[in-house]
Amino acid sequence: MSEQVGVAVLGLGTIGGEVARTIVADDRLRLVAALARRLESANRAGIDPSLFGVDGAAIVDNPDVQVVVEVLGGEQPAADLMIRALANGKHVVTANKEAVSKNLPAILAAARDGDAAFLCEASVGGGIPLFVSLKQIMETNRIERIRGIVNGTTNYILWKMETEGTAYADALAQAQELGYAEPDPTADVEGFDSSYKLAILASLISGRHVRPEEIDRTGISTVTAEDIEEAKLKGGTVRLIASAERAGDNLLLRVAPTFVSGDDLFSLVSANYNAVEIVGDNVGPVMLHGQGAGPKPTASAILSDVFEAIRSGSAATPKVML
Amino acid sequence: MSEQVGVAVLGLGTIGGEVARTIVADDRLRLVAALARRLESANRAGIDPSLFGVDGAAIVDNPDVQVVVEVLGGEQPAADLMIRALANGKHVVTANKEAVSKNLPAILAAARDGDAAFLCEASVGGGIPLFVSLKQIMETNRIERIRGIVNGTTNYILWKMETEGTAYADALAQAQELGYAEPDPTADVEGFDSSYKLAILASLISGRHVRPEEIDRTGISTVTAEDIEEAKLKGGTVRLIASAERAGDNLLLRVAPTFVSGDDLFSLVSANYNAVEIVGDNVGPVMLHGQGAGPKPTASAILSDVFEAIRSGSAATPKVML
């Protein structure tokens, strides 16, 4: 790459700010525009205010932009902007599990129409090299099942309850103090976030659009200190497990607090870490473990995707029929 | 790929036989030739005897061969055949950690000369998607350290000693009965195999040729039942850990039986499984766990590399200066 590649960042929250600063610091890339609601976000992120804009469509249509990084969060306007960018022939990299899980067919169709790359490594498992591993395994395996601890907030809460005997409400309050949980923690603690991530994984392994609503979902808000104590007495613990398992032509899809025995690697997934196990018919079980969130791990995964998009173009887009 | 890609397999042992049968069964590939010492190997592998040959150089020079899979094991003639194939412009895929670790610069130079792909995913960690993950992480991280349980035989022995209180000699005998250990177990139990694998990983993360001899190596043959008991009393266990850690401009390189505490994921690596932890400055620690050996997992990794070589050509070769 002798010339710098123009990148736009949609969203300047903690992740977007980190991504934008990394792009500015990388001489292979040029930050062309950054979308946020208010100029303060650009200032807080340390971004040249002249790059700041409030009009997403204009940024996505900008001819100097070759890659769009979408980290707005939420379904809209994120999904529409990604679809518009892809149809325009711009590569899109995102960490947005909600927008992707609800709109995957339209997104992949736009990527096909625009002959552009769509990559979402950071949408599940943060910095864990999950999709690149899944893609490699899928090439020579039928995936029998997949299970994961894919939400760091709930894992932190359950781990606090396990290691300190804390009640659910106290562990949640601690997670909120540390910034691991939102003031309104519903999306995490009721399992919505996990179901978005599982829907993306299940769509990739099944080749059909698995909608988040299809998933049998139970959160952790009803888990008590006694439940955890009981699990410990049985030599294990409790984790919020998202799982997809083949049953004939169907997938059994579930997010639920689950007993994990003490000899299972998942029992040692601590704090806000994530883990995903992929079981292939040839390779057997493969487990990946790492930081599922946080600005630096997530930005690291996003930047990898940006370079993969530049390198491989539309060939980088997952080859699934939806 | 509308036309079948011609593949030669060098070596028809357990792994080579599995790879050869998988190639025959895959309509994207055509098995052109198979190298073995004796015709019985081809018969045992269920391979058309007309494809069997004893002349490695002739197979590697065959114009119908586009990809060479090398699973002979041992340094020579494997290394010379790989170098010859690459210089001829044929892609090479291998699981041979000894030949690679001792000859990496010459192999990569031949790949450059021949504008061919060289891939060795199966040489470390069997079916674990290790190199594809490492490559992704390295793109946006400086690797601070790497540690792994990369030898299934020794892990099986230590795990048996841990879980059944078995003496070393008895656990080794069991591993030999199960076919996990060779009749002469030296390469595994004295840590040579682990040091070859660590040398490859260390070469990739440092960009210089780390020779296996540079590694401070201790095997497991002197580990006693009492050592294991003592580790268990301290709440942990013993594993053969291969590690590379940056210390200024140098790498500290070590293979040694090591105390692993009970809250470390490595303490739950059981039977003949492998695990590798990569620590990047942005992504933090990422751990991968899976089957490190066995015909199906290894063949699965080899076939992934074959398709990656076909798809990406010389761009698939690790970009390291050696």
XYZ file of C-alpha atoms in Angstrom:
644
model
C 0.000 0.000 0.000
C 1.897 3.034 -1.184
C -1.076 5.383 -0.915
C -3.032 5.959 2.262
C -6.470 4.372 2.426
C -9.296 6.726 3.409
C -11.310 5.552 6.410
C -14.441 7.003 8.032
C -15.423 6.165 11.608
C -19.113 6.220 12.487
C -19.410 6.752 16.233
C -16.886 8.336 18.588
C -17.635 6.611 21.883
C -14.891 4.783 23.814
C -14.321 2.259 21.003
C -14.758 4.747 18.153
C -12.374 7.211 19.767
C -9.707 4.511 20.176
C -10.179 3.364 16.560
C -10.011 6.949 15.249
C -6.803 7.694 17.158
C -5.234 4.433 15.934
C -6.107 5.324 12.335
C -4.565 8.784 12.702
C -1.395 7.190 14.100
C -1.103 4.586 11.289
C 0.608 5.895 8.164
C -1.106 3.306 5.964
C -4.483 4.869 6.758
C -6.011 8.347 6.632
C -8.970 9.391 8.774
C -11.309 11.190 6.353
C -14.384 11.751 8.508
C -15.893 10.890 11.887
C -19.596 10.789 12.685
C -20.877 11.775 16.117
C -23.870 13.598 17.522
C -21.866 16.332 19.170
C -18.538 18.050 18.558
C -17.550 17.308 22.171
C -17.150 13.639 21.191
C -14.506 14.581 18.623
C -12.752 16.819 21.124
C -12.839 14.140 23.823
C -11.455 11.605 21.331
C -8.653 14.006 20.410
C -9.751 14.113 16.750
C -9.235 17.100 14.431
C -12.635 18.873 14.684
C -12.625 19.584 10.941
C -13.145 15.820 10.370
C -16.208 15.745 12.601
C -19.652 15.538 10.981
C -23.259 14.876 11.969
C -24.548 13.694 8.568
C -23.983 9.924 8.292
C -25.222 9.657 4.705
C -22.867 12.388 3.518
C -19.905 10.651 5.195
C -20.844 7.286 3.699
C -21.167 8.875 0.233
C -17.847 10.740 0.487
C -15.706 9.598 -2.501
C -12.522 9.847 -0.385
C -13.792 7.133 1.961
C -12.772 3.597 1.002
C -13.472 1.858 4.316
C -16.271 2.631 6.774
C -15.834 1.566 10.410
C -19.239 1.449 12.098
C -19.216 1.586 15.907
C -22.395 3.552 16.576
C -24.118 0.662 18.342
C -27.862 0.037 18.160
C -29.781 -1.122 15.113
C -30.465 2.199 13.385
C -29.130 4.303 11.767
C -26.150 1.887 11.901
C -27.684 -0.829 9.660
C -28.913 1.592 6.992
C -25.557 3.383 6.870
C -23.660 0.098 6.527
C -25.972 -1.062 3.727
C -25.631 2.280 1.935
C -21.830 2.214 2.260
C -21.568 -1.355 0.952
C -23.910 -0.686 -1.976
C -21.626 2.293 -2.754
C -18.701 -0.128 -3.032
C -17.078 0.852 0.270
C -15.766 -1.823 2.619
C -17.508 -1.956 5.984
C -16.021 -3.107 9.302
C -18.238 -3.193 12.368
C -18.410 -4.226 16.019
C -22.221 -3.822 16.109
C -23.811 -7.154 17.019
C -27.362 -5.827 17.198
C -27.400 -4.229 13.743
C -25.621 -7.224 12.181
C -27.712 -9.948 13.814
C -30.979 -8.281 12.776
C -29.941 -7.304 9.230
C -27.400 -9.854 8.032
C -29.130 -10.809 4.744
C -29.551 -7.174 3.625
C -25.964 -6.391 4.632
C -24.493 -9.339 2.725
C -26.683 -8.567 -0.303
C -25.397 -4.968 -0.312
C -21.814 -6.251 -0.057
C -22.462 -8.449 -3.110
C -24.078 -5.597 -5.048
C -21.254 -3.218 -4.233
C -18.495 -5.876 -4.603
C -17.266 -4.720 -1.206
C -15.921 -6.409 1.918
C -18.034 -6.796 5.043
C -16.207 -7.874 8.217
C -17.417 -8.053 11.808
C -14.630 -9.806 13.815
C -15.113 -7.368 16.723
C -18.885 -7.951 16.981
C -18.425 -11.242 18.876
C -15.633 -11.929 21.331
C -13.938 -8.520 21.042
C -10.266 -9.112 20.339
C -10.496 -12.911 20.126
C -9.607 -14.052 16.579
C -12.955 -15.821 16.360
C -14.242 -15.372 12.811
C -10.859 -15.964 11.226
C -10.640 -19.234 13.199
C -14.239 -20.212 12.458
C -13.691 -19.547 8.754
C -10.608 -21.759 8.721
C -12.331 -24.560 10.616
C -15.487 -24.389 8.480
C -13.457 -24.943 5.342
C -12.718 -28.544 6.276
C -15.287 -29.317 8.984
C -18.994 -29.497 9.540
C -19.633 -27.506 12.733
C -21.501 -29.786 15.152
C -22.018 -27.211 17.870
C -20.762 -23.956 19.248
C -21.034 -22.558 22.747
C -19.703 -19.421 24.291
C -19.403 -17.026 27.161
C -19.853 -13.985 24.932
C -20.899 -11.265 27.375
C -18.231 -9.898 29.694
C -20.620 -7.979 31.958
C -22.647 -11.010 33.000
C -19.504 -13.091 33.348
C -18.038 -10.492 35.688
C -21.218 -10.518 37.802
C -21.402 -14.331 38.022
C -17.672 -14.556 38.762
C -17.981 -11.975 41.576
C -20.910 -13.940 43.018
C -18.818 -17.121 42.809
C -15.533 -15.839 44.226
C -16.908 -13.432 46.865
C -20.302 -14.884 47.692
C -21.815 -11.525 46.642
C -25.552 -11.202 45.976
C -26.608 -10.491 42.377
C -27.605 -6.851 43.062
C -24.267 -6.066 44.743
C -22.230 -7.685 41.987
C -24.234 -5.722 39.393
C -23.590 -2.475 41.286
C -19.846 -3.229 41.304
C -19.914 -3.927 37.564
C -21.688 -0.605 37.017
C -19.108 1.234 39.118
C -16.302 -0.262 37.008
C -18.081 0.745 33.798
C -18.570 -2.930 32.803
C -22.359 -2.583 33.059
C -24.563 0.217 31.706
C -26.791 2.308 34.014
C -29.664 0.358 32.382
C -28.132 -3.132 32.362
C -31.052 -4.903 30.634
C -29.326 -5.668 27.309
C -26.526 -7.488 29.127
C -28.162 -9.103 32.156
C -31.290 -10.289 30.324
C -29.163 -12.008 27.678
C -30.069 -9.810 24.667
C -26.429 -9.003 23.906
C -25.515 -12.705 24.080
C -28.448 -13.587 21.817
C -27.321 -11.064 19.147
C -23.850 -12.597 19.171
C -25.158 -16.161 19.099
C -27.475 -15.238 16.207
C -24.465 -14.062 14.166
C -22.467 -17.215 14.934
C -25.466 -19.462 14.232
C -26.153 -17.680 10.930
C -22.568 -18.246 9.818
C -22.499 -21.941 10.699
C -25.978 -22.708 9.355
C -26.008 -20.520 6.237
C -29.482 -19.181 7.017
C -30.472 -15.999 8.856
C -30.901 -16.945 12.508
C -32.848 -14.082 14.105
C -32.149 -13.147 17.737
C -35.851 -13.696 18.563
C -35.542 -17.396 17.637
C -33.195 -17.961 20.541
C -34.524 -19.379 23.814
C -33.190 -16.659 26.122
C -32.888 -16.478 29.917
C -30.842 -13.773 31.618
C -28.960 -13.845 34.918
C -31.118 -11.450 36.971
C -32.838 -14.340 38.759
C -29.603 -16.177 39.650
C -29.183 -16.158 43.433
C -26.182 -16.498 45.720
C -27.721 -19.858 46.731
C -27.727 -21.094 43.102
C -24.025 -20.335 42.863
C -23.325 -21.952 46.245
C -25.138 -25.103 45.130
C -23.102 -25.246 41.911
C -19.880 -24.859 43.908
C -20.929 -27.704 46.201
C -21.279 -29.858 43.075
C -17.696 -28.915 42.123
C -18.563 -26.359 39.466
C -19.953 -22.903 38.884
C -22.570 -21.020 36.846
C -21.898 -19.134 33.610
C -24.180 -17.474 31.050
C -23.760 -19.856 28.118
C -24.891 -19.138 24.570
C -25.110 -22.329 22.532
C -26.123 -23.622 19.128
C -26.291 -27.340 18.572
C -27.362 -29.287 15.503
C -30.426 -31.499 15.970
C -31.180 -33.060 12.603
C -31.715 -30.156 10.188
C -32.424 -27.728 13.018
C -30.295 -25.783 15.439
C -31.067 -25.799 19.148
C -30.411 -22.201 20.162
C -30.149 -21.143 23.748
C -28.821 -18.416 26.059
C -29.127 -19.361 29.726
C -27.298 -19.462 33.059
C -25.811 -22.950 33.009
C -23.970 -25.236 35.414
C -20.351 -25.636 34.312
C -18.363 -28.439 35.904
C -14.961 -27.825 37.475
C -13.027 -29.751 34.821
C -14.548 -27.654 32.015
C -12.266 -24.834 30.808
C -15.306 -22.539 30.874
C -15.312 -22.795 34.687
C -12.042 -20.794 34.740
C -13.326 -17.953 32.557
C -12.975 -15.127 35.062
C -13.787 -11.397 35.355
C -15.045 -9.965 32.057
C -13.289 -12.495 29.805
C -15.024 -14.314 26.958
C -14.600 -17.831 25.577
C -16.023 -19.663 22.587
C -15.834 -23.368 21.806
C -16.322 -24.538 18.228
C -16.772 -28.283 17.663
C -15.949 -29.520 14.164
C -16.455 -33.076 12.933
C -12.771 -33.456 12.010
C -10.933 -31.107 14.319
C -12.991 -31.846 17.452
C -13.435 -29.084 20.045
C -11.430 -25.883 19.599
C -11.677 -23.252 22.330
C -10.684 -19.594 22.153
C -10.414 -17.345 25.190
C -9.626 -13.653 25.595
C -10.815 -10.118 26.244
C -14.338 -9.819 24.873
C -14.591 -6.061 25.145
C -12.647 -2.949 26.053
C -11.373 -0.243 23.702
C -7.915 -1.642 22.960
C -8.836 -5.292 22.240
C -11.880 -4.231 20.213
C -9.969 -1.579 18.258
C -7.259 -4.174 17.601
C -9.834 -6.537 16.026
C -11.405 -3.693 14.022
C -8.051 -2.605 12.613
C -7.222 -6.199 11.620
C -10.493 -6.265 9.707
C -9.705 -2.935 8.040
C -6.428 -4.339 6.708
C -8.089 -7.607 5.693
C -10.766 -5.636 3.801
C -8.125 -3.582 1.985
C -6.121 -6.715 1.176
C -8.860 -9.085 0.099
C -11.726 -6.806 -0.976
C -15.060 -8.534 -1.445
C -13.348 -11.936 -1.108
C -13.124 -11.208 2.629
C -16.913 -11.284 3.052
C -18.180 -14.494 4.678
C -19.405 -16.897 2.017
C -22.838 -17.768 3.384
C -26.124 -18.121 1.578
C -28.807 -16.329 3.553
C -11.971 -23.335 -8.824
C -13.461 -24.932 -11.914
C -10.474 -27.205 -12.555
C -9.097 -29.678 -10.064
C -5.829 -28.703 -8.412
C -3.102 -31.363 -8.539
C -1.688 -32.314 -5.146
C 1.178 -34.626 -4.172
C 1.488 -36.108 -0.693
C 4.975 -36.882 0.612
C 4.629 -39.533 3.305
C 1.829 -42.046 3.803
C 1.879 -42.630 7.538
C -1.243 -42.137 9.664
C -1.446 -38.420 8.840
C -0.382 -38.767 5.203
C -2.886 -41.569 4.615
C -5.717 -39.489 6.057
C -4.687 -36.457 3.969
C -4.422 -38.558 0.794
C -7.877 -40.094 1.295
C -9.395 -36.664 1.995
C -7.855 -35.302 -1.217
C -9.235 -38.220 -3.235
C -12.699 -37.574 -1.730
C -12.634 -33.806 -2.464
C -13.693 -32.909 -6.008
C -11.782 -29.616 -5.926
C -8.505 -31.558 -5.641
C -6.784 -34.373 -7.519
C -4.187 -36.655 -5.934
C -1.382 -36.817 -8.492
C 1.307 -38.712 -6.608
C 2.149 -40.089 -3.175
C 5.654 -40.709 -1.838
C 6.358 -43.590 0.515
C 9.164 -46.057 1.095
C 7.067 -49.115 0.424
C 3.988 -49.957 -1.658
C 2.354 -51.433 1.466
C 1.932 -47.859 2.788
C -0.177 -46.948 -0.265
C -2.220 -50.120 0.105
C -2.736 -49.557 3.828
C -3.808 -45.963 3.121
C -6.266 -47.210 0.481
C -4.538 -45.196 -2.268
C -4.483 -46.218 -5.955
C -1.079 -47.988 -6.201
C -0.402 -46.358 -9.589
C -0.006 -43.021 -7.743
C 2.626 -44.450 -5.403
C 6.272 -43.529 -5.955
C 9.607 -43.775 -4.172
C 11.393 -40.906 -5.946
C 10.660 -37.687 -4.035
C 12.515 -35.428 -6.479
C 10.536 -36.783 -9.439
C 7.250 -36.195 -7.606
C 8.246 -32.665 -6.646
C 9.252 -31.918 -10.264
C 6.034 -33.357 -11.736
C 4.399 -30.569 -13.774
C 0.917 -31.826 -12.830
C 1.606 -31.103 -9.153
C 0.579 -27.613 -8.007
C 0.593 -28.218 -4.244
C 2.964 -30.466 -2.284
C 1.836 -31.716 1.143
C 4.890 -32.809 3.132
C 4.203 -35.154 6.048
C 7.335 -37.321 5.980
C 8.566 -36.124 9.358
C 12.242 -35.740 10.233
C 14.586 -33.135 8.841
C 15.753 -34.836 5.661
C 14.814 -35.493 2.899
C 11.759 -33.445 3.908
C 13.481 -30.038 4.012
C 15.296 -30.494 0.686
C 12.125 -31.665 -1.041
C 10.124 -28.699 0.286
C 12.819 -26.253 -0.827
C 12.981 -27.872 -4.265
C 9.191 -27.774 -4.639
C 8.951 -24.106 -3.605
C 11.796 -23.053 -5.898
C 9.847 -24.867 -8.662
C 6.888 -22.581 -7.950
C 4.780 -25.232 -6.208
C 2.945 -24.377 -3.024
C 4.056 -26.374 0.021
C 1.965 -27.317 3.046
C 3.605 -29.182 5.904
C 3.098 -30.501 9.427
C 6.830 -31.101 9.902
C 8.049 -29.034 12.860
C 11.601 -30.416 12.839
C 12.308 -29.680 9.171
C 10.663 -26.236 9.400
C 12.297 -25.116 12.651
C 15.767 -26.066 11.428
C 15.420 -24.690 7.873
C 13.003 -21.784 7.986
C 15.204 -19.171 6.248
C 16.018 -21.475 3.313
C 12.356 -22.489 3.029
C 11.082 -18.899 2.997
C 13.810 -17.867 0.537
C 12.744 -20.681 -1.808
C 9.106 -19.590 -1.480
C 10.130 -16.059 -2.487
C 12.227 -17.304 -5.397
C 9.432 -19.523 -6.666
C 6.653 -17.009 -5.851
C 4.912 -19.868 -4.069
C 2.962 -20.276 -0.839
C 4.455 -21.929 2.227
C 2.063 -22.823 5.045
C 2.612 -24.863 8.197
C -0.547 -24.483 10.329
C -0.437 -28.179 11.259
C 3.177 -28.080 12.460
C 2.221 -26.533 15.817
C -0.990 -27.271 17.694
C -2.425 -29.735 15.151
C -5.948 -28.646 14.294
C -5.887 -25.460 16.423
C -6.213 -22.395 14.141
C -2.988 -21.040 15.592
C -1.084 -19.378 12.757
C -4.172 -17.772 11.265
C -4.912 -16.297 14.718
C -1.304 -15.277 15.326
C -1.163 -13.592 11.921
C -4.319 -11.617 12.663
C -3.105 -10.583 16.115
C 0.377 -9.630 14.860
C -1.118 -7.217 12.365
C -2.214 -4.822 15.121
C -0.195 -5.948 18.145
C 3.349 -6.344 19.327
C 3.553 -9.860 20.776
C 4.836 -9.564 24.349
C 5.028 -13.281 25.068
C 3.735 -16.645 24.008
C 3.474 -19.848 26.000
C 2.078 -23.201 25.122
C 1.432 -26.820 25.909
C 2.423 -27.970 22.445
C 3.193 -31.659 22.941
C 0.247 -33.980 23.504
C 2.323 -36.992 24.555
C 3.956 -35.300 27.508
C 0.685 -33.631 28.494
C -0.993 -37.029 28.537
C 1.756 -38.444 30.764
C 1.691 -35.517 33.218
C -2.131 -35.557 33.291
C -2.157 -39.303 34.050
C 0.359 -38.757 36.833
C -1.844 -35.940 38.191
C -5.234 -37.630 37.978
C -4.222 -41.206 38.870
C -1.093 -40.726 40.968
C 0.759 -42.877 38.408
C 4.560 -42.968 38.334
C 6.265 -41.484 35.264
C 7.335 -44.873 33.856
C 3.805 -46.301 34.128
C 2.183 -43.247 32.547
C 4.711 -43.414 29.696
C 3.949 -47.098 29.170
C 0.217 -46.299 28.971
C 0.892 -43.524 26.460
C 2.915 -45.980 24.368
C 0.117 -48.565 24.499
C -2.366 -45.955 23.233
C -0.014 -44.955 20.425
C 0.450 -41.443 21.877
C 4.138 -42.105 22.539
C 6.692 -43.665 20.201
C 8.613 -46.844 21.150
C 11.598 -44.474 21.517
C 9.905 -41.562 23.298
C 12.980 -39.287 23.479
C 11.802 -36.603 21.015
C 8.638 -36.052 23.051
C 9.645 -36.631 26.660
C 12.966 -34.779 26.468
C 11.222 -31.716 25.037
C 12.759 -31.767 21.538
C 9.356 -31.754 19.832
C 8.217 -28.815 21.986
C 11.432 -26.950 21.241
C 10.927 -27.346 17.456
C 7.437 -25.910 17.779
C 8.535 -23.070 20.044
C 11.358 -22.255 17.619
C 8.814 -21.821 14.800
C 6.543 -19.612 16.915
C 9.477 -17.573 18.196
C 10.827 -17.098 14.662
C 7.459 -15.780 13.496
C 7.034 -13.318 16.360
C 10.640 -12.105 16.350
C 11.343 -12.034 12.621
C 14.684 -13.794 13.052
C 15.536 -17.492 12.786
C 15.272 -18.901 16.295
C 17.059 -22.250 16.212
C 15.801 -25.091 18.398
C 19.267 -25.349 20.006
C 18.920 -21.825 21.406
C 16.080 -22.954 23.629
C 16.744 -23.808 27.263
C 15.197 -27.288 27.250
C 14.242 -29.655 30.082
C 12.078 -32.707 29.467
C 9.670 -34.500 31.783
C 11.570 -37.750 32.367
C 12.785 -36.599 35.765
C 9.353 -35.450 37.000
C 8.293 -37.697 39.886
C 4.920 -38.589 41.379
C 6.072 -36.577 44.419
C 6.626 -33.435 42.315
C 3.074 -33.702 41.030
C 1.710 -34.357 44.531
C 3.508 -31.267 45.816
C 2.051 -29.124 43.021
C -1.432 -30.427 43.827
C -0.963 -29.544 47.491
C -0.192 -26.000 46.369
C -3.486 -25.982 44.431
C -2.045 -26.530 40.979
C -0.376 -29.050 38.723
C 2.651 -29.519 36.452
C 2.646 -29.059 32.667
C 5.430 -29.010 30.066
C 5.381 -25.334 29.098
C 7.145 -23.891 26.062
C 7.538 -20.130 26.385
C 9.045 -17.146 24.626
C 9.094 -13.830 26.407
C 10.572 -10.516 25.333
C 13.372 -9.170 27.527
C 14.595 -5.966 25.900
C 15.702 -6.923 22.396
C 16.062 -10.585 23.321
C 13.668 -13.470 23.710
C 13.790 -15.694 26.786
C 13.169 -19.150 25.354
C 12.362 -22.114 27.525
C 10.809 -25.578 27.481
C 10.409 -26.991 30.985
C 8.040 -28.783 33.360
C 6.391 -25.863 35.122
C 4.047 -25.343 38.056
C 0.641 -24.169 36.800
C -1.751 -22.721 39.369
C -5.318 -23.965 39.659
C -6.890 -20.740 38.388
C -4.792 -20.852 35.190
C -6.670 -22.288 32.174
C -3.553 -24.350 31.391
C -4.211 -26.394 34.555
C -7.315 -27.856 32.848
C -5.515 -28.916 29.667
C -6.140 -32.640 29.917
C -5.181 -35.863 28.093
C -3.294 -35.150 24.860
C -4.773 -31.682 24.269
C -2.679 -28.626 23.409
C -3.067 -24.965 24.331
C -1.257 -21.804 23.291
C -1.519 -18.350 24.833
C -0.491 -15.309 22.784
C -0.143 -11.997 24.629
C -0.429 -8.885 22.461
C 0.071 -5.326 23.683
C -3.422 -4.256 22.552
C -5.478 -7.421 22.661
C -4.053 -8.794 25.929
C -3.872 -12.566 26.400
C -5.608 -14.777 23.820
C -5.696 -18.513 24.471
C -6.417 -21.306 21.992
C -7.076 -24.898 23.012
C -7.718 -28.053 21.011
C -6.459 -31.356 19.653
C -2.753 -30.979 19.008
C -2.342 -34.185 17.057
C -4.230 -37.106 15.597
C -4.935 -37.840 11.928
C -8.290 -36.059 11.561
C -7.466 -32.753 13.322
C -4.059 -32.597 11.619
C -5.453 -33.468 8.183
C -8.146 -30.831 8.719
C -5.495 -28.147 9.318
C -3.436 -29.353 6.342
C -6.424 -29.205 3.996
C -7.272 -25.658 5.199
C -3.716 -24.677 4.295
C -4.022 -26.333 0.874
C -7.089 -24.215 0.074
C -5.463 -21.082 1.502
C -2.383 -21.715 -0.689
C -4.570 -22.134 -3.779
C -6.577 -19.011 -2.933
C -3.808 -16.629 -1.899
C -0.684 -17.981 -3.611
C 2.587 -16.525 -2.372
C 0.650 -13.886 -0.386
C -0.177 -16.668 2.079
C 3.469 -17.070 3.103
C 4.271 -15.514 6.513
C 5.816 -12.074 6.028
C 8.892 -12.391 8.204
C 12.413 -11.235 7.552
C 14.810 -14.000 8.488
